PDB file of C-alpha atoms in Angstrom:
ATOM      1  CA  MET A 149     216.492  65.895 135.160  1.00 91.00           C
ATOM      2  CA  GLU A 150     213.955  66.872 137.791  1.00 95.00           C
ATOM      3  CA  GLN A 151     213.761  65.155 140.689  1.00 97.00           C
ATOM      4  CA  TYR A 152     210.357  63.971 140.092  1.00 97.00           C
ATOM      5  CA  LYS A 153     211.319  62.269 136.919  1.00 98.00           C
ATOM      6  CA  LYS A 154     214.029  60.124 138.408  1.00 98.00           C
ATOM      7  CA  ASP A 155     211.305  59.458 141.552  1.00 98.00           C
ATOM      8  CA  PHE A 156     208.624  58.054 138.425  1.00 98.00           C
ATOM      9  CA  ILE A 157     211.430  56.053 136.955  1.00 98.00           C
ATOM     10  CA  GLU A 158     212.334  54.410 140.152  1.00 98.00           C
ATOM     11  CA  PHE A 159     208.638  54.079 140.818  1.00 98.00           C
ATOM     12  CA  MET A 160     207.845  52.061 137.595  1.00 98.00           C
ATOM     13  CA  VAL A 161     210.757  49.704 138.605  1.00 97.00           C
ATOM     14  CA  GLU A 162     209.327  49.205 141.809  1.00 97.00           C
ATOM     15  CA  CYS A 163     205.524  48.416 140.620  1.00 97.00           C
ATOM     16  CA  GLY A 164     207.472  46.183 137.829  1.00 97.00           C
ATOM     17  CA  VAL A 165     206.106  48.074 135.089  1.00 97.00           C
ATOM     18  CA  LEU A 166     209.568  48.948 133.260  1.00 97.00           C
ATOM     19  CA  THR A 167     211.314  45.548 132.779  1.00 97.00           C
ATOM     20  CA  PHE A 168     214.678  44.661 131.011  1.00 97.00           C
ATOM     21  CA  GLY A 169     215.391  41.667 128.887  1.00 95.00           C
ATOM     22  CA  ASP A 170     214.217  39.928 125.802  1.00 93.00           C
ATOM     23  CA  PHE A 171     210.839  40.858 124.673  1.00 92.00           C
ATOM     24  CA  VAL A 172     208.682  41.359 121.238  1.00 88.00           C
ATOM     25  CA  THR A 173     206.475  44.309 120.702  1.00 79.00           C
ATOM     26  CA  LYS A 174     203.269  43.807 119.054  1.00 72.00           C
ATOM     27  CA  SER A 175     204.675  45.510 115.890  1.00 72.00           C
ATOM     28  CA  GLY A 176     207.178  42.089 116.231  1.00 81.00           C
ATOM     29  CA  ARG A 177     210.316  44.102 117.038  1.00 84.00           C
ATOM     30  CA  GLU A 178     212.522  42.518 119.419  1.00 91.00           C
ATOM     31  CA  THR A 179     213.092  45.058 122.199  1.00 93.00           C
ATOM     32  CA  PRO A 180     215.307  45.043 125.016  1.00 96.00           C
ATOM     33  CA  PHE A 181     212.935  46.448 127.551  1.00 96.00           C
ATOM     34  CA  PHE A 182     209.401  46.594 128.119  1.00 94.00           C
ATOM     35  CA  VAL A 183     206.663  49.034 129.696  1.00 93.00           C
ATOM     36  CA  ASN A 184     203.741  47.111 131.217  1.00 91.00           C
ATOM     37  CA  THR A 185     201.328  49.663 132.810  1.00 91.00           C
ATOM     38  CA  GLY A 186     198.962  46.870 133.567  1.00 89.00           C
ATOM     39  CA  ASN A 187     201.087  46.168 136.785  1.00 94.00           C
ATOM     40  CA  TYR A 188     199.896  49.347 138.136  1.00 95.00           C
ATOM     41  CA  ARG A 189     197.432  47.509 140.911  1.00 94.00           C
ATOM     42  CA  THR A 190     197.024  48.910 143.839  1.00 96.00           C
ATOM     43  CA  GLY A 191     195.297  51.997 145.076  1.00 95.00           C
ATOM     44  CA  SER A 192     198.586  53.267 146.491  1.00 97.00           C
ATOM     45  CA  GLN A 193     200.292  52.771 143.267  1.00 97.00           C
ATOM     46  CA  LEU A 194     197.615  54.526 141.501  1.00 96.00           C
ATOM     47  CA  SER A 195     197.413  57.162 143.654  1.00 96.00           C
ATOM     48  CA  ARG A 196     201.166  57.808 143.269  1.00 97.00           C
ATOM     49  CA  LEU A 197     200.949  57.466 139.358  1.00 98.00           C
ATOM     50  CA  SER A 198     198.057  60.082 139.398  1.00 98.00           C
ATOM     51  CA  VAL A 199     200.209  62.612 141.333  1.00 98.00           C
ATOM     52  CA  PHE A 200     203.334  62.611 138.718  1.00 98.00           C
ATOM     53  CA  TYR A 201     200.891  62.671 135.876  1.00 98.00           C
ATOM     54  CA  ALA A 202     199.483  65.514 137.315  1.00 98.00           C
ATOM     55  CA  LYS A 203     202.891  67.328 137.899  1.00 98.00           C
ATOM     56  CA  ALA A 204     203.700  66.823 134.505  1.00 98.00           C
ATOM     57  CA  ILE A 205     200.426  68.042 132.923  1.00 98.00           C
ATOM     58  CA  MET A 206     200.343  70.875 135.137  1.00 97.00           C
ATOM     59  CA  GLU A 207     203.910  71.784 133.791  1.00 97.00           C
ATOM     60  CA  GLU A 208     203.395  70.945 130.436  1.00 97.00           C
ATOM     61  CA  PHE A 209     200.037  72.771 130.229  1.00 97.00           C
ATOM     62  CA  GLN A 210     200.502  75.421 132.488  1.00 94.00           C
ATOM     63  CA  GLY A 211     196.625  74.817 133.728  1.00 92.00           C
ATOM     64  CA  ASP A 212     194.959  75.514 130.130  1.00 95.00           C
ATOM     65  CA  PHE A 213     192.530  73.160 130.101  1.00 97.00           C
ATOM     66  CA  ASP A 214     189.486  71.857 131.580  1.00 95.00           C
ATOM     67  CA  VAL A 215     188.569  68.280 130.447  1.00 97.00           C
ATOM     68  CA  LEU A 216     190.863  65.246 130.817  1.00 97.00           C
ATOM     69  CA  PHE A 217     190.089  62.482 128.181  1.00 97.00           C
ATOM     70  CA  GLY A 218     191.120  58.923 128.908  1.00 95.00           C
ATOM     71  CA  PRO A 219     190.709  56.674 125.779  1.00 92.00           C
ATOM     72  CA  ALA A 220     189.297  52.916 126.712  1.00 88.00           C
ATOM     73  CA  TYR A 221     190.175  51.006 128.491  1.00 86.00           C
ATOM     74  CA  LYS A 222     193.705  51.912 130.297  1.00 88.00           C
ATOM     75  CA  GLY A 223     193.061  55.497 129.779  1.00 92.00           C
ATOM     76  CA  ILE A 224     190.132  55.703 131.771  1.00 93.00           C
ATOM     77  CA  PRO A 225     191.368  54.956 135.721  1.00 94.00           C
ATOM     78  CA  LEU A 226     194.302  57.430 134.531  1.00 95.00           C
ATOM     79  CA  SER A 227     191.871  60.114 133.630  1.00 96.00           C
ATOM     80  CA  VAL A 228     189.590  59.529 136.710  1.00 96.00           C
ATOM     81  CA  THR A 229     192.603  59.544 139.198  1.00 97.00           C
ATOM     82  CA  THR A 230     194.277  61.982 137.919  1.00 98.00           C
ATOM     83  CA  ALA A 231     191.660  64.379 138.002  1.00 97.00           C
ATOM     84  CA  VAL A 232     191.488  63.976 141.562  1.00 98.00           C
ATOM     85  CA  ALA A 233     195.163  64.551 141.879  1.00 98.00           C
ATOM     86  CA  LEU A 234     194.713  67.645 140.345  1.00 98.00           C
ATOM     87  CA  SER A 235     191.753  68.290 142.756  1.00 97.00           C
ATOM     88  CA  GLN A 236     193.861  67.789 145.683  1.00 97.00           C
ATOM     89  CA  ALA A 237     197.317  68.957 145.091  1.00 96.00           C
ATOM     90  CA  TYR A 238     196.583  71.969 142.412  1.00 96.00           C
ATOM     91  CA  ASP A 239     193.136  72.857 143.694  1.00 97.00           C
ATOM     92  CA  LYS A 240     192.725  72.395 139.585  1.00 97.00           C
ATOM     93  CA  GLU A 241     189.097  71.323 139.088  1.00 97.00           C
ATOM     94  CA  VAL A 242     188.688  69.283 135.646  1.00 97.00           C
ATOM     95  CA  ALA A 243     186.473  67.075 134.288  1.00 97.00           C
ATOM     96  CA  TYR A 244     187.317  63.343 133.351  1.00 96.00           C
ATOM     97  CA  CYS A 245     185.953  61.709 129.952  1.00 96.00           C
ATOM     98  CA  SER A 246     185.987  58.460 128.578  1.00 93.00           C
ATOM     99  CA  ASN A 247     184.813  56.824 125.331  1.00 89.00           C
ATOM    100  CA  ARG A 248     183.228  52.958 125.793  1.00 81.00           C
ATOM    101  CA  LYS A 249     184.150  50.624 123.369  1.00 69.00           C
ATOM    102  CA  GLU A 250     180.684  50.024 122.373  1.00 64.00           C
ATOM    103  CA  ILE A 251     177.754  52.790 121.736  1.00 61.00           C
ATOM    104  CA  LYS A 252     175.100  52.330 124.786  1.00 53.00           C
ATOM    105  CA  ASP A 253     171.461  52.343 124.014  1.00 55.00           C
ATOM    106  CA  HIS A 254     169.614  52.467 127.009  1.00 49.00           C
ATOM    107  CA  GLY A 255     170.235  54.384 130.414  1.00 46.00           C
ATOM    108  CA  ASP A 256     173.406  56.543 130.360  1.00 52.00           C
ATOM    109  CA  LYS A 257     173.087  56.294 126.387  1.00 53.00           C
ATOM    110  CA  GLY A 258     175.973  56.812 123.958  1.00 69.00           C
ATOM    111  CA  ILE A 259     179.528  56.481 123.864  1.00 79.00           C
ATOM    112  CA  LEU A 260     181.046  58.618 126.451  1.00 85.00           C
ATOM    113  CA  LEU A 261     181.530  57.912 129.972  1.00 83.00           C
ATOM    114  CA  GLY A 262     182.027  60.674 132.736  1.00 88.00           C
ATOM    115  CA  SER A 263     181.191  64.412 131.264  1.00 88.00           C
ATOM    116  CA  LYS A 264     180.056  65.006 127.967  1.00 89.00           C
ATOM    117  CA  LEU A 265     182.135  67.352 126.068  1.00 93.00           C
ATOM    118  CA  LYS A 266     180.669  70.724 124.775  1.00 92.00           C
ATOM    119  CA  ASP A 267     181.822  73.223 122.428  1.00 95.00           C
ATOM    120  CA  GLY A 268     184.773  75.177 123.615  1.00 96.00           C
ATOM    121  CA  ASP A 269     186.294  72.332 126.290  1.00 96.00           C
ATOM    122  CA  LYS A 270     189.669  72.583 126.283  1.00 97.00           C
ATOM    123  CA  VAL A 271     191.264  68.703 126.196  1.00 97.00           C
ATOM    124  CA  VAL A 272     193.763  66.897 127.516  1.00 98.00           C
ATOM    125  CA  ILE A 273     194.286  63.117 126.299  1.00 97.00           C
ATOM    126  CA  ILE A 274     195.871  60.945 128.613  1.00 97.00           C
ATOM    127  CA  GLU A 275     197.072  57.616 128.002  1.00 94.00           C
ATOM    128  CA  ASP A 276     199.489  55.210 129.306  1.00 92.00           C
ATOM    129  CA  VAL A 277     202.462  54.754 126.633  1.00 86.00           C
ATOM    130  CA  THR A 278     201.954  54.787 123.061  1.00 78.00           C
ATOM    131  CA  THR A 279     204.138  53.060 120.186  1.00 68.00           C
ATOM    132  CA  ALA A 280     202.304  53.541 116.821  1.00 69.00           C
ATOM    133  CA  GLY A 281     199.747  55.950 118.224  1.00 75.00           C
ATOM    134  CA  THR A 282     196.871  53.514 117.260  1.00 79.00           C
ATOM    135  CA  SER A 283     194.399  54.541 119.963  1.00 83.00           C
ATOM    136  CA  ILE A 284     194.976  58.451 119.225  1.00 89.00           C
ATOM    137  CA  TYR A 285     193.946  57.948 115.411  1.00 89.00           C
ATOM    138  CA  GLU A 286     190.799  55.951 116.542  1.00 88.00           C
ATOM    139  CA  THR A 287     189.796  58.320 119.423  1.00 90.00           C
ATOM    140  CA  MET A 288     190.257  61.496 118.221  1.00 93.00           C
ATOM    141  CA  PRO A 289     187.092  61.290 115.603  1.00 92.00           C
ATOM    142  CA  ILE A 290     185.310  60.435 118.705  1.00 91.00           C
ATOM    143  CA  ILE A 291     186.169  63.517 120.500  1.00 94.00           C
ATOM    144  CA  LYS A 292     185.923  65.890 117.386  1.00 92.00           C
ATOM    145  CA  ALA A 293     182.124  63.838 116.989  1.00 91.00           C
ATOM    146  CA  ASN A 294     180.939  64.846 120.176  1.00 90.00           C
ATOM    147  CA  GLY A 295     181.770  68.685 120.122  1.00 90.00           C
ATOM    148  CA  ASP A 296     183.675  71.794 119.092  1.00 95.00           C
ATOM    149  CA  VAL A 297     186.695  70.933 121.417  1.00 96.00           C
ATOM    150  CA  ASP A 298     190.220  72.658 121.669  1.00 97.00           C
ATOM    151  CA  VAL A 299     192.144  69.343 121.872  1.00 97.00           C
ATOM    152  CA  LYS A 300     195.524  70.938 124.031  1.00 97.00           C
ATOM    153  CA  GLY A 301     197.548  67.580 123.520  1.00 97.00           C
ATOM    154  CA  LEU A 302     198.694  64.385 124.755  1.00 97.00           C
ATOM    155  CA  ILE A 303     200.531  63.256 127.759  1.00 97.00           C
ATOM    156  CA  ILE A 304     202.173  59.368 128.083  1.00 96.00           C
ATOM    157  CA  SER A 305     203.782  58.135 130.777  1.00 97.00           C
ATOM    158  CA  VAL A 306     207.023  57.099 128.911  1.00 96.00           C
ATOM    159  CA  ASP A 307     207.871  58.420 125.167  1.00 94.00           C
ATOM    160  CA  ARG A 308     209.722  54.986 124.048  1.00 92.00           C
ATOM    161  CA  MET A 309     210.867  57.780 121.231  1.00 93.00           C
ATOM    162  CA  GLU A 310     210.559  55.101 118.568  1.00 89.00           C
ATOM    163  CA  LYS A 311     209.398  55.285 114.703  1.00 86.00           C
ATOM    164  CA  GLY A 312     205.734  55.891 113.987  1.00 80.00           C
ATOM    165  CA  GLN A 313     204.135  55.080 110.851  1.00 79.00           C
ATOM    166  CA  GLY A 314     207.256  56.865 109.060  1.00 84.00           C
ATOM    167  CA  GLU A 315     210.710  57.906 110.273  1.00 88.00           C
ATOM    168  CA  VAL A 316     209.551  60.155 112.759  1.00 90.00           C
ATOM    169  CA  SER A 317     208.693  59.242 116.370  1.00 91.00           C
ATOM    170  CA  ALA A 318     205.256  58.296 116.884  1.00 88.00           C
ATOM    171  CA  LEU A 319     204.698  60.848 119.365  1.00 92.00           C
ATOM    172  CA  LYS A 320     205.708  63.881 116.769  1.00 93.00           C
ATOM    173  CA  GLU A 321     203.611  62.116 114.174  1.00 93.00           C
ATOM    174  CA  LEU A 322     200.607  62.565 116.481  1.00 93.00           C
ATOM    175  CA  ALA A 323     201.571  66.379 117.297  1.00 95.00           C
ATOM    176  CA  HIS A 324     201.983  67.187 113.389  1.00 93.00           C
ATOM    177  CA  LYS A 325     198.932  65.140 112.344  1.00 93.00           C
ATOM    178  CA  PHE A 326     196.414  66.804 114.971  1.00 94.00           C
ATOM    179  CA  GLN A 327     198.318  69.819 115.349  1.00 95.00           C
ATOM    180  CA  MET A 328     198.548  69.660 119.257  1.00 96.00           C
ATOM    181  CA  LYS A 329     201.094  69.225 121.940  1.00 97.00           C
ATOM    182  CA  THR A 330     202.483  65.808 122.806  1.00 96.00           C
ATOM    183  CA  CYS A 331     204.548  64.999 126.141  1.00 96.00           C
ATOM    184  CA  ALA A 332     205.500  62.207 128.372  1.00 97.00           C
ATOM    185  CA  ILE A 333     206.324  62.282 131.954  1.00 98.00           C
ATOM    186  CA  VAL A 334     209.687  60.592 131.190  1.00 98.00           C
ATOM    187  CA  THR A 335     211.174  59.743 127.713  1.00 96.00           C
ATOM    188  CA  MET A 336     213.581  56.575 127.290  1.00 96.00           C
ATOM    189  CA  ASP A 337     216.594  58.524 127.205  1.00 97.00           C
ATOM    190  CA  GLU A 338     215.785  59.893 130.782  1.00 98.00           C
ATOM    191  CA  VAL A 339     215.156  56.347 131.938  1.00 98.00           C
ATOM    192  CA  VAL A 340     218.537  55.137 130.528  1.00 98.00           C
ATOM    193  CA  GLU A 341     220.282  58.220 131.888  1.00 97.00           C
ATOM    194  CA  HIS A 342     218.959  57.782 135.309  1.00 98.00           C
ATOM    195  CA  LEU A 343     219.530  53.892 135.529  1.00 98.00           C
ATOM    196  CA  TRP A 344     222.343  53.073 133.775  1.00 98.00           C
ATOM    197  CA  ASN A 345     224.696  51.635 136.321  1.00 97.00           C
ATOM    198  CA  ARG A 346     222.799  52.771 139.281  1.00 96.00           C
ATOM    199  CA  GLU A 347     221.361  50.397 141.855  1.00 95.00           C
ATOM    200  CA  VAL A 348     217.137  50.322 142.246  1.00 95.00           C
ATOM    201  CA  LEU A 349     216.305  47.881 144.944  1.00 92.00           C
ATOM    202  CA  GLY A 350     219.625  46.206 145.199  1.00 94.00           C
ATOM    203  CA  LYS A 351     219.997  45.756 141.321  1.00 94.00           C
ATOM    204  CA  VAL A 352     221.777  47.499 138.389  1.00 97.00           C
ATOM    205  CA  LEU A 353     219.083  47.126 135.578  1.00 97.00           C
ATOM    206  CA  ILE A 354     221.097  48.805 132.811  1.00 97.00           C
ATOM    207  CA  ASP A 355     224.978  47.695 133.128  1.00 97.00           C
ATOM    208  CA  ASP A 356     227.113  48.040 130.256  1.00 97.00           C
ATOM    209  CA  GLU A 357     225.973  45.291 128.534  1.00 97.00           C
ATOM    210  CA  MET A 358     222.136  46.348 128.558  1.00 97.00           C
ATOM    211  CA  LYS A 359     223.157  49.938 127.593  1.00 97.00           C
ATOM    212  CA  LYS A 360     224.494  48.396 124.721  1.00 97.00           C
ATOM    213  CA  LYS A 361     221.576  46.308 123.438  1.00 97.00           C
ATOM    214  CA  ILE A 362     219.062  49.497 123.935  1.00 97.00           C
ATOM    215  CA  ASP A 363     221.927  51.427 121.566  1.00 97.00           C
ATOM    216  CA  LYS A 364     221.417  48.821 119.127  1.00 96.00           C
ATOM    217  CA  TYR A 365     217.721  48.970 119.358  1.00 95.00           C
ATOM    218  CA  TYR A 366     217.541  52.807 119.033  1.00 94.00           C
ATOM    219  CA  GLU A 367     220.136  52.423 115.981  1.00 94.00           C
ATOM    220  CA  MET A 368     217.044  50.659 114.057  1.00 92.00           C
ATOM    221  CA  TYR A 369     214.060  52.262 115.595  1.00 91.00           C
ATOM    222  CA  ARG A 370     215.059  55.909 116.999  1.00 92.00           C
ATOM    223  CA  GLY A 371     212.794  58.138 115.709  1.00 88.00           C
ATOM    224  CA  GLN A 372     213.762  61.442 113.945  1.00 81.00           C
TER     225      GLN A 372
END
């Protein structure tokens, strides 16, 4: 595993974004881990987060894109800060674009924020996490309705590797449905590999007992 992935996992723990215990997801699944990206709250945290995203995006898409699209709401700051990080760290100039939840009928009219999409744009969608892919199913028609663009793919922070609407993982479902690349900075397999019986901030978050809980969870919900 690359060092930046290990650093990102520990960064999530430090920010209180990645936690372990007893949780229930929106879909009603009882899960031993939780990813709450709302806990990235400070300028320095968002700055570091955007650098991790920028590195992963450049690695996965090799610079073949010119627009970052961040679905409302959490994708909006991700698209903005990561566009800045790409410019500063890689001298890669990209536009940011996001959608509004409601269409604005005065001033800067329309449903889009930031750069307007135009025919031929190469778009990477940037999100926090996805369990069922709901936001992408809502976002893709908006993107396609605003230009004849080439959606190169989707990047998220953590691939939970769970079943989506069928037996395969949500990311694989999205890749097949929209014929695009889907990827993450890290997968939960990488998280477990790095944190199992390893101290972070003076505490072992995944001991043998927690590892068994995670394994049991994936026996039920791991996507193919």
